[in-house]
Coordinates of N, CA and C and ligand atoms in Angstrom, one line a residue:
M214 N 60.7 198.8 173.4 CA 60.7 198.4 174.8 C 61.1 199.6 175.7
T215 N 60.5 199.7 176.9 CA 60.7 200.8 177.8 C 62.1 200.7 178.4
H216 N 62.9 201.8 178.5 CA 64.1 201.7 179.2 C 63.9 201.5 180.7
P217 N 64.6 200.6 181.4 CA 64.3 200.3 182.8 C 64.4 201.4 183.7
S218 N 65.1 202.5 183.3 CA 65.2 203.6 184.2 C 64.0 204.6 184.0
L219 N 63.2 204.4 183.0 CA 62.1 205.3 182.7 C 60.8 204.7 183.3
P220 N 59.9 205.6 183.7 CA 58.6 205.1 184.1 C 57.8 204.5 183.0
T221 N 57.0 203.5 183.3 CA 56.2 202.9 182.3 C 55.2 203.9 181.7
P222 N 55.1 204.1 180.4 CA 54.2 205.1 179.9 C 52.8 204.7 180.2
V223 N 52.0 205.7 180.5 CA 50.6 205.5 180.8 C 49.8 205.7 179.6
A224 N 48.9 204.8 179.2 CA 48.1 204.9 178.0 C 47.1 206.0 178.2
D225 N 46.8 206.7 177.1 CA 45.7 207.7 177.1 C 44.4 206.9 176.9
S226 N 44.4 205.8 176.1 CA 43.2 205.1 175.8 C 43.6 203.6 175.7
A227 N 42.6 202.8 175.9 CA 42.8 201.3 175.6 C 41.9 201.0 174.4
V228 N 42.3 200.0 173.7 CA 41.5 199.6 172.5 C 41.3 198.1 172.7
L229 N 40.0 197.7 172.7 CA 39.7 196.2 172.8 C 39.8 195.7 171.4
I230 N 40.9 194.9 171.2 CA 41.2 194.5 169.8 C 41.0 193.0 169.7
S231 N 40.4 192.6 168.5 CA 40.1 191.2 168.3 C 41.0 190.6 167.3
G232 N 41.7 191.4 166.5 CA 42.5 190.8 165.4 C 41.7 190.9 164.1
G233 N 40.4 191.3 164.1 CA 39.7 191.6 162.9 C 40.0 192.9 162.4
L234 N 39.3 193.2 161.2 CA 39.6 194.5 160.5 C 39.3 195.7 161.3
D235 N 38.1 195.8 161.8 CA 37.6 197.1 162.4 C 38.4 197.5 163.6
S236 N 38.6 196.6 164.6 CA 39.3 197.0 165.8 C 40.8 197.2 165.5
A237 N 41.4 196.5 164.5 CA 42.8 196.8 164.1 C 42.9 198.2 163.6
I238 N 41.9 198.5 162.7 CA 42.0 199.9 162.1 C 41.8 200.9 163.2
L239 N 40.9 200.7 164.1 CA 40.8 201.7 165.2 C 42.1 201.8 166.0
A240 N 42.8 200.7 166.3 CA 44.1 200.8 167.0 C 45.1 201.6 166.2
G241 N 45.1 201.3 164.9 CA 46.0 202.0 164.0 C 45.8 203.5 164.0
L242 N 44.5 203.9 163.9 CA 44.1 205.3 163.9 C 44.5 206.0 165.1
W243 N 44.1 205.4 166.3 CA 44.3 206.1 167.5 C 45.8 206.2 167.9
A244 N 46.6 205.2 167.4 CA 48.0 205.2 167.7 C 48.7 206.3 167.0
R245 N 48.1 207.0 166.0 CA 48.7 208.1 165.4 C 48.7 209.3 166.2
E246 N 47.8 209.4 167.2 CA 47.7 210.6 168.0 C 47.7 210.5 169.5
R247 N 47.8 209.2 170.0 CA 47.8 209.0 171.4 C 48.4 207.7 171.8
I248 N 48.8 207.6 173.0 CA 49.4 206.3 173.5 C 48.2 205.3 173.8
I249 N 48.3 204.2 173.2 CA 47.2 203.2 173.3 C 47.6 201.9 174.0
Q250 N 46.7 201.4 174.8 CA 46.9 200.1 175.4 C 46.0 199.0 174.7
P251 N 46.5 198.2 173.8 CA 45.7 197.2 173.2 C 45.4 196.1 174.2
I252 N 44.1 195.6 174.2 CA 43.7 194.6 175.1 C 43.0 193.5 174.3
Y253 N 43.4 192.2 174.5 CA 42.7 191.1 173.8 C 42.2 190.2 174.9
V254 N 40.9 189.7 174.7 CA 40.3 188.9 175.7 C 40.1 187.5 175.1
H255 N 40.8 186.5 175.7 CA 40.6 185.1 175.3 C 39.4 184.5 175.9
C256 N 38.5 183.9 175.1 CA 37.3 183.3 175.6 C 37.4 181.8 175.3
G257 N 38.5 181.3 174.6 CA 38.6 179.9 174.3 C 37.9 179.5 173.0
L258 N 37.6 180.5 172.2 CA 36.8 180.2 171.0 C 37.7 179.5 169.9
F259 N 37.1 178.9 168.9 CA 37.7 178.0 168.0 C 38.8 178.6 167.2
W260 N 38.7 179.9 166.9 CA 39.6 180.6 166.0 C 40.6 181.5 166.7
E261 N 40.7 181.4 168.0 CA 41.5 182.4 168.7 C 43.0 182.3 168.5
Q262 N 43.5 181.0 168.3 CA 44.9 180.9 168.1 C 45.4 181.7 166.9
E263 N 44.6 181.5 165.8 CA 45.0 182.3 164.6 C 44.8 183.8 164.8
E264 N 43.7 184.1 165.5 CA 43.3 185.5 165.7 C 44.4 186.2 166.5
I265 N 44.8 185.7 167.6 CA 45.8 186.3 168.4 C 47.1 186.4 167.8
S266 N 47.5 185.4 167.0 CA 48.7 185.4 166.2 C 48.7 186.6 165.3
H267 N 47.7 186.8 164.5 CA 47.6 187.9 163.6 C 47.6 189.2 164.4
C268 N 46.9 189.3 165.5 CA 46.8 190.5 166.3 C 48.2 191.0 166.7
R269 N 49.0 190.0 167.1 CA 50.4 190.4 167.5 C 51.2 190.9 166.3
L270 N 51.0 190.2 165.2 CA 51.7 190.6 164.0 C 51.3 192.0 163.5
F271 N 50.0 192.3 163.6 CA 49.5 193.6 163.1 C 50.1 194.7 164.0
L272 N 50.0 194.5 165.3 CA 50.5 195.6 166.2 C 52.0 195.8 166.0
E273 N 52.7 194.7 165.7 CA 54.2 194.8 165.5 C 54.4 195.5 164.2
A274 N 53.5 195.2 163.2 CA 53.7 195.8 161.8 C 53.4 197.3 161.8
I275 N 52.5 197.8 162.6 CA 52.2 199.2 162.6 C 53.4 200.0 163.2
S276 N 54.2 199.3 164.0 CA 55.5 199.8 164.5 C 55.4 201.2 165.0
S277 N 54.5 201.4 166.0 CA 54.3 202.7 166.5 C 54.8 202.8 168.0
P278 N 55.6 203.8 168.3 CA 56.0 203.9 169.7 C 54.8 204.2 170.7
H279 N 53.7 204.5 170.0 CA 52.5 204.9 170.8 C 51.7 203.6 171.2
V280 N 52.2 202.4 170.8 CA 51.4 201.2 171.1 C 52.1 200.5 172.3
L281 N 51.5 200.3 173.4 CA 52.1 199.6 174.5 C 51.9 198.1 174.3
P282 N 52.7 197.3 174.9 CA 52.6 195.8 174.7 C 51.2 195.3 175.0
L283 N 50.8 194.4 174.1 CA 49.4 193.9 174.2 C 49.2 193.2 175.6
I284 N 48.1 193.5 176.2 CA 47.6 192.8 177.4 C 46.6 191.8 177.0
E285 N 46.8 190.5 177.4 CA 45.9 189.4 177.1 C 45.2 189.0 178.4
L286 N 43.9 189.1 178.4 CA 43.1 188.7 179.5 C 42.4 187.4 179.1
H287 N 41.9 186.7 180.1 CA 41.2 185.4 179.9 C 39.9 185.3 180.5
Q288 N 38.9 185.0 179.7 CA 37.5 184.9 180.2 C 36.9 183.7 179.6
P289 N 37.3 182.5 180.0 CA 36.8 181.3 179.3 C 35.3 181.1 179.2
A290 N 34.8 180.7 178.0 CA 33.4 180.6 177.8 C 32.9 179.2 177.6
N291 N 33.8 178.2 177.7 CA 33.4 176.9 177.4 C 32.4 176.3 178.4
D292 N 32.5 176.8 179.6 CA 31.5 176.3 180.6 C 30.2 177.0 180.4
L293 N 30.1 178.0 179.5 CA 28.9 178.8 179.3 C 28.3 178.4 178.0
Y294 N 29.0 178.3 176.9 CA 28.5 178.1 175.6 C 28.4 176.6 175.3
G295 N 29.1 175.7 176.0 CA 29.0 174.3 175.8 C 29.4 173.8 174.4
A296 N 28.4 173.1 173.7 CA 28.8 172.5 172.4 C 28.6 173.5 171.3
H297 N 28.5 174.8 171.6 CA 28.3 175.8 170.6 C 29.3 175.7 169.4
W298 N 28.9 176.1 168.2 CA 29.8 176.0 167.1 C 31.1 176.9 167.3
S299 N 31.0 178.0 168.1 CA 32.1 178.9 168.3 C 33.2 178.2 169.1
L300 N 32.9 177.1 169.8 CA 33.9 176.3 170.5 C 34.3 175.1 169.8
S301 N 33.3 174.4 169.1 CA 33.6 173.1 168.5 C 34.2 173.3 167.1
G302 N 33.8 174.4 166.4 CA 34.2 174.5 165.0 C 33.4 173.7 164.0
T303 N 32.3 173.1 164.5 CA 31.4 172.3 163.6 C 30.1 173.1 163.4
N304 N 29.6 172.8 162.2 CA 28.3 173.6 161.8 C 28.5 175.1 162.0
V305 N 29.6 175.6 161.6 CA 29.9 177.0 161.6 C 29.1 177.7 160.5
P306 N 28.4 178.8 160.8 CA 27.6 179.5 159.8 C 28.4 179.8 158.6
G307 N 27.8 179.5 157.4 CA 28.5 179.5 156.2 C 28.4 180.9 155.5
H308 N 28.9 180.9 154.2 CA 29.0 182.1 153.4 C 27.8 182.9 153.2
D309 N 26.6 182.2 153.1 CA 25.4 182.8 152.8 C 24.5 183.1 154.0
T310 N 25.0 182.9 155.2 CA 24.1 183.1 156.4 C 24.1 184.5 156.8
P311 N 23.0 185.0 157.4 CA 22.8 186.4 157.8 C 23.7 186.7 159.0
D312 N 23.9 188.0 159.3 CA 24.8 188.4 160.4 C 24.3 187.7 161.7
E313 N 23.0 187.6 161.9 CA 22.4 187.1 163.1 C 22.9 185.7 163.4
A314 N 23.3 184.9 162.4 CA 23.8 183.6 162.6 C 25.0 183.5 163.5
V315 N 25.8 184.6 163.5 CA 27.1 184.5 164.3 C 27.0 185.2 165.7
F316 N 25.8 185.3 166.1 CA 25.6 185.9 167.5 C 26.1 185.0 168.6
L317 N 27.0 185.5 169.4 CA 27.5 184.8 170.6 C 26.8 185.4 171.8
P318 N 25.9 184.7 172.4 CA 25.1 185.4 173.5 C 25.8 186.1 174.6
G319 N 25.6 187.4 174.6 CA 26.2 188.2 175.7 C 27.7 188.3 175.6
R320 N 28.3 188.0 174.5 CA 29.8 188.0 174.5 C 30.4 189.3 174.9
N321 N 29.7 190.4 174.6 CA 30.3 191.7 174.9 C 30.2 192.0 176.5
V322 N 29.3 191.2 177.1 CA 29.3 191.3 178.6 C 30.6 190.8 179.1
L323 N 31.0 189.6 178.6 CA 32.2 188.9 179.0 C 33.5 189.8 178.7
L324 N 33.5 190.3 177.5 CA 34.7 191.1 177.0 C 34.8 192.4 177.8
L325 N 33.7 193.1 177.9 CA 33.8 194.4 178.4 C 34.0 194.5 179.9
A326 N 33.4 193.6 180.7 CA 33.5 193.7 182.1 C 34.9 193.7 182.5
K327 N 35.6 192.7 182.0 CA 37.0 192.6 182.4 C 37.9 193.7 181.8
A328 N 37.7 194.1 180.6 CA 38.5 195.1 180.0 C 38.3 196.5 180.7
L329 N 37.0 196.8 181.1 CA 36.8 198.0 181.8 C 37.5 198.0 183.2
L330 N 37.4 196.8 183.8 CA 38.1 196.8 185.1 C 39.6 196.9 185.0
L331 N 40.2 196.4 183.9 CA 41.6 196.5 183.7 C 41.9 198.0 183.5
C332 N 41.1 198.7 182.7 CA 41.3 200.2 182.5 C 41.3 200.9 183.8
H333 N 40.3 200.6 184.6 CA 40.2 201.2 185.9 C 41.5 201.0 186.8
L334 N 41.9 199.8 186.8 CA 43.1 199.4 187.7 C 44.4 200.0 187.1
R335 N 44.4 200.3 185.8 CA 45.6 200.8 185.2 C 45.5 202.3 185.0
G336 N 44.5 202.9 185.5 CA 44.3 204.4 185.3 C 44.1 204.9 183.9
I337 N 43.5 204.1 183.1 CA 43.2 204.4 181.7 C 41.8 204.9 181.6
G338 N 41.6 206.1 181.1 CA 40.2 206.7 181.2 C 39.3 206.4 180.1
R339 N 39.8 205.8 179.0 CA 38.9 205.6 177.8 C 39.2 204.2 177.3
L340 N 38.1 203.5 176.9 CA 38.2 202.2 176.2 C 37.5 202.3 174.9
G341 N 38.3 202.1 173.8 CA 37.7 202.2 172.5 C 37.3 200.8 172.0
L342 N 36.1 200.8 171.4 CA 35.6 199.6 170.7 C 35.2 199.9 169.3
A343 N 35.1 198.9 168.4 CA 34.9 199.2 167.0 C 33.7 198.7 166.4
P344 N 32.5 198.6 167.2 CA 31.3 198.1 166.5 C 30.8 199.1 165.5
L345 N 30.2 198.6 164.4 CA 29.6 199.5 163.4 C 28.2 199.7 163.7
G346 N 27.6 200.8 163.2 CA 26.2 201.0 163.4 C 25.3 199.9 162.8
S347 N 25.8 199.1 161.9 CA 25.0 198.1 161.3 C 25.0 196.8 162.1
N348 N 25.8 196.8 163.2 CA 25.8 195.6 164.1 C 24.4 195.3 164.6
P349 N 23.8 194.2 164.4 CA 22.4 193.9 164.7 C 22.2 193.4 166.1
F350 N 23.3 193.2 166.9 CA 23.2 192.5 168.1 C 22.8 193.4 169.3
P351 N 22.0 192.8 170.3 CA 21.5 193.6 171.4 C 22.7 194.1 172.3
D352 N 23.8 193.4 172.3 CA 24.9 193.8 173.2 C 25.9 194.6 172.4
A353 N 25.4 195.3 171.4 CA 26.3 196.3 170.7 C 25.6 197.6 170.4
T354 N 24.6 197.9 171.2 CA 23.9 199.2 171.1 C 24.6 200.2 172.0
P355 N 24.4 201.5 171.7 CA 25.0 202.6 172.6 C 24.4 202.4 174.0
L356 N 23.1 202.1 174.1 CA 22.5 202.0 175.4 C 23.2 200.9 176.2
F357 N 23.5 199.7 175.6 CA 24.1 198.6 176.3 C 25.5 199.1 176.8
F358 N 26.3 199.7 175.9 CA 27.6 200.1 176.3 C 27.6 201.1 177.4
Q359 N 26.7 202.0 177.3 CA 26.6 203.1 178.4 C 26.2 202.4 179.7
T360 N 25.2 201.5 179.6 CA 24.7 200.9 180.9 C 25.7 200.0 181.5
L361 N 26.4 199.2 180.7 CA 27.4 198.3 181.3 C 28.6 199.1 181.9
S362 N 29.0 200.1 181.1 CA 30.2 200.8 181.7 C 29.8 201.6 182.9
S363 N 28.5 202.1 183.0 CA 28.1 202.8 184.2 C 28.1 201.8 185.4
T364 N 27.6 200.6 185.1 CA 27.5 199.6 186.2 C 28.9 199.2 186.7
V365 N 29.8 199.0 185.8 CA 31.2 198.6 186.2 C 31.8 199.8 186.9
N366 N 31.6 201.0 186.4 CA 32.2 202.2 187.1 C 31.6 202.3 188.5
M367 N 30.3 202.0 188.7 CA 29.6 202.0 190.0 C 30.3 201.0 190.9
A368 N 30.7 199.9 190.4 CA 31.2 198.8 191.2 C 32.5 199.2 191.8
V369 N 33.3 200.1 191.2 CA 34.6 200.4 191.6 C 34.9 201.9 191.9
N370 N 33.8 202.6 191.9 CA 33.9 204.1 192.0 C 34.8 204.6 190.9
G371 N 34.6 204.1 189.7 CA 35.5 204.4 188.6 C 34.9 205.4 187.6
N372 N 35.6 205.8 186.6 CA 35.2 206.8 185.7 C 35.7 206.5 184.3
V373 N 35.7 205.2 183.8 CA 36.2 204.8 182.5 C 35.0 205.0 181.5
S374 N 35.3 205.7 180.4 CA 34.3 205.9 179.4 C 34.6 204.9 178.2
V375 N 33.5 204.5 177.6 CA 33.5 203.7 176.4 C 33.3 204.6 175.2
E376 N 34.2 204.5 174.2 CA 34.1 205.3 173.0 C 33.9 204.4 171.8
L377 N 33.0 204.8 170.9 CA 32.5 204.0 169.8 C 32.7 204.8 168.5
P378 N 33.9 205.1 168.1 CA 34.0 206.0 167.0 C 33.5 205.5 165.6
F379 N 33.3 204.2 165.5 CA 32.8 203.7 164.2 C 31.3 203.5 164.2
L380 N 30.6 203.9 165.2 CA 29.2 203.6 165.3 C 28.4 204.2 164.2
D381 N 28.8 205.4 163.7 CA 28.1 206.0 162.6 C 28.7 205.8 161.3
K382 N 29.5 204.8 161.2 CA 30.2 204.5 159.9 C 29.8 203.2 159.3
H383 N 29.9 203.2 158.0 CA 29.6 201.9 157.3 C 31.0 201.2 157.1
K384 N 30.9 199.9 156.8 CA 32.2 199.1 156.7 C 33.1 199.7 155.7
V385 N 32.6 200.2 154.6 CA 33.4 200.7 153.5 C 34.2 202.0 154.0
D386 N 33.6 202.8 154.8 CA 34.2 204.0 155.4 C 35.4 203.6 156.3
V387 N 35.1 202.5 157.1 CA 36.2 202.1 158.0 C 37.4 201.5 157.2
M388 N 37.0 200.7 156.2 CA 38.1 200.1 155.4 C 39.0 201.2 154.8
R389 N 38.3 202.3 154.3 CA 39.1 203.4 153.7 C 40.0 204.0 154.7
L390 N 39.5 204.1 156.0 CA 40.4 204.7 157.0 C 41.6 203.8 157.3
G391 N 41.5 202.5 156.9 CA 42.6 201.5 157.1 C 43.5 201.4 155.9
M392 N 43.3 202.2 154.9 CA 44.2 202.1 153.7 C 45.6 202.4 154.1
G393 N 46.5 201.6 153.7 CA 47.9 201.8 154.0 C 48.4 201.1 155.3
M394 N 47.4 200.5 156.0 CA 47.7 199.8 157.2 C 48.0 198.3 156.8
P395 N 48.8 197.6 157.6 CA 49.1 196.2 157.3 C 47.9 195.2 157.5
L396 N 46.9 195.4 156.7 CA 45.6 194.6 157.0 C 45.8 193.2 156.6
Q397 N 46.9 192.8 156.0 CA 47.1 191.4 155.7 C 47.4 190.6 157.1
H398 N 47.7 191.4 158.1 CA 47.9 190.8 159.4 C 46.6 190.9 160.3
T399 N 45.5 191.0 159.7 CA 44.2 190.9 160.5 C 43.6 189.5 160.2
F400 N 42.7 189.1 161.0 CA 42.1 187.8 160.9 C 40.6 187.9 161.2
S401 N 39.8 187.3 160.3 CA 38.3 187.4 160.5 C 37.6 186.1 160.5
C402 N 38.3 185.0 160.2 CA 37.6 183.7 160.0 C 37.1 183.0 161.3
I403 N 36.0 182.3 161.2 CA 35.5 181.6 162.4 C 35.6 180.1 162.2
R404 N 36.3 179.7 161.0 CA 36.6 178.3 160.8 C 37.9 178.1 160.1
P405 N 39.0 178.6 160.7 CA 40.3 178.5 160.1 C 40.7 177.1 159.7
I406 N 41.4 177.1 158.5 CA 41.9 175.8 158.0 C 43.5 175.9 157.9
R407 N 44.2 175.1 158.6 CA 45.7 175.1 158.6 C 46.2 176.5 158.8
G408 N 45.5 177.3 159.7 CA 46.0 178.6 160.0 C 45.6 179.7 159.1
L409 N 44.8 179.3 158.1 CA 44.4 180.3 157.0 C 42.9 180.6 157.2
H410 N 42.5 181.7 156.6 CA 41.0 182.0 156.4 C 40.4 180.9 155.6
C411 N 39.3 180.4 156.0 CA 38.7 179.3 155.2 C 38.1 179.7 153.9
G412 N 37.6 181.0 153.8 CA 37.1 181.5 152.5 C 35.6 181.1 152.3
A413 N 35.0 180.4 153.3 CA 33.7 179.9 153.1 C 32.7 180.2 154.2
C414 N 33.2 180.8 155.3 CA 32.3 181.0 156.4 C 31.7 182.4 156.4
N415 N 30.8 182.6 157.3 CA 30.0 183.9 157.3 C 31.0 185.1 157.4
K416 N 32.0 185.0 158.3 CA 33.0 186.1 158.5 C 33.9 186.3 157.3
C417 N 34.3 185.2 156.7 CA 35.1 185.3 155.5 C 34.4 186.0 154.4
A418 N 33.1 185.7 154.2 CA 32.2 186.4 153.2 C 32.2 187.9 153.5
E419 N 32.1 188.3 154.8 CA 32.0 189.7 155.2 C 33.4 190.3 154.9
R420 N 34.5 189.6 155.1 CA 35.8 190.2 154.8 C 36.0 190.4 153.4
Q421 N 35.6 189.4 152.5 CA 35.8 189.6 151.1 C 34.9 190.8 150.6
A422 N 33.7 190.9 151.1 CA 32.8 192.0 150.7 C 33.4 193.3 151.2
A423 N 34.1 193.3 152.3 CA 34.6 194.6 152.8 C 35.7 195.1 151.9
F424 N 36.7 194.3 151.5 CA 37.7 194.7 150.6 C 37.1 195.1 149.3
A425 N 36.2 194.3 148.8 CA 35.6 194.6 147.5 C 34.8 196.0 147.5
S426 N 34.1 196.2 148.6 CA 33.3 197.5 148.7 C 34.2 198.7 148.7
A427 N 35.4 198.6 149.3 CA 36.3 199.7 149.4 C 37.2 199.8 148.1
D428 N 37.0 198.8 147.2 CA 37.9 198.8 146.0 C 39.3 198.7 146.4
M429 N 39.6 197.8 147.4 CA 40.9 197.6 147.9 C 41.3 196.1 147.5
P430 N 42.5 195.9 147.1 CA 42.9 194.5 146.9 C 42.9 193.7 148.2
D431 N 42.3 192.5 148.1 CA 42.2 191.7 149.3 C 43.5 190.9 149.5
P432 N 44.4 191.1 150.5 CA 45.7 190.4 150.6 C 45.6 189.1 151.3
T433 N 44.3 188.6 151.6 CA 44.1 187.4 152.4 C 44.4 186.2 151.5
I434 N 45.0 185.2 152.1 CA 45.1 183.9 151.5 C 44.0 183.0 152.1
Y435 N 43.1 182.6 151.2 CA 42.0 181.8 151.7 C 42.3 180.3 151.3
A436 N 42.0 179.4 152.3 CA 42.3 178.0 152.0 C 41.4 177.4 150.9
N437 N 40.1 177.9 150.9 CA 39.2 177.3 149.9 C 38.4 178.5 149.3
F438 N 39.0 179.1 148.3 CA 38.2 180.1 147.6 C 38.8 180.3 146.2
P439 N 37.9 180.2 145.2 CA 38.4 180.3 143.8 C 39.0 181.6 143.6
G440 N 40.2 181.6 142.9 CA 40.8 182.8 142.6 C 41.8 183.3 143.7
S441 N 41.8 182.6 144.9 CA 42.7 183.0 145.9 C 44.1 182.6 145.5
P442 N 45.1 183.3 146.0 CA 46.5 182.8 145.8 C 46.6 181.4 146.3
P443 N 47.5 180.6 145.7 CA 47.6 179.1 146.1 C 48.0 179.0 147.5
C444 N 47.3 178.0 148.2 CA 47.6 177.7 149.6 C 48.8 176.8 149.7
T445 N 49.8 177.2 150.5 CA 51.0 176.5 150.6 C 51.2 175.9 152.0
A446 N 50.2 176.1 152.8 CA 50.3 175.7 154.2 C 50.2 174.1 154.3
Ligands
ZN100 ZN1 36.3 181.6 157.2

């Protein structure tokens, strides 16, 4: 906590953090060398309560004086996505579905516009995001990020840049960068059960594959997954 007589530290960079593996690892990496402002954007999605709880725990667990208190923004999407599975939690894409099944139309427009404006208003010059090069979605391309940030900068005479340090990396490389971080406090599931990863959805499958590919023990307790530690929730 900042001493009341000292000025509030100004972040060198912001990180748009979701509570998942990639953005948590990016926050952990950057916090080693610069003051970061983590930002979480609530959209009202089905898994957000568990996600934000884990996000707070992760930031607390990395215990770095370079991490400023999490800023939570709100950009509700229920009036936009309607009965979509991301809001209802029903018919959630399962273990064997392709990446394309979890596309949330234009979600990065919602997340980025507000996060970029916050950076501008707080005098933070860089916003870090953690998409991988394998991300198949049209709102995760370098051109999209460049165009949207230019538009927002134009709107406010701003100069906030978007940095994408994982864009040329594979998941296994990012996981290895996260070795030694408290990754048990990250959350990836889109159909949580009793606060736990379900073990059966598209994102749980991706999480299990990520730990396996990096030859790292998976610390996650899955509600429904053979071989998982027993669920006591
Ligand atoms: Zn799941």
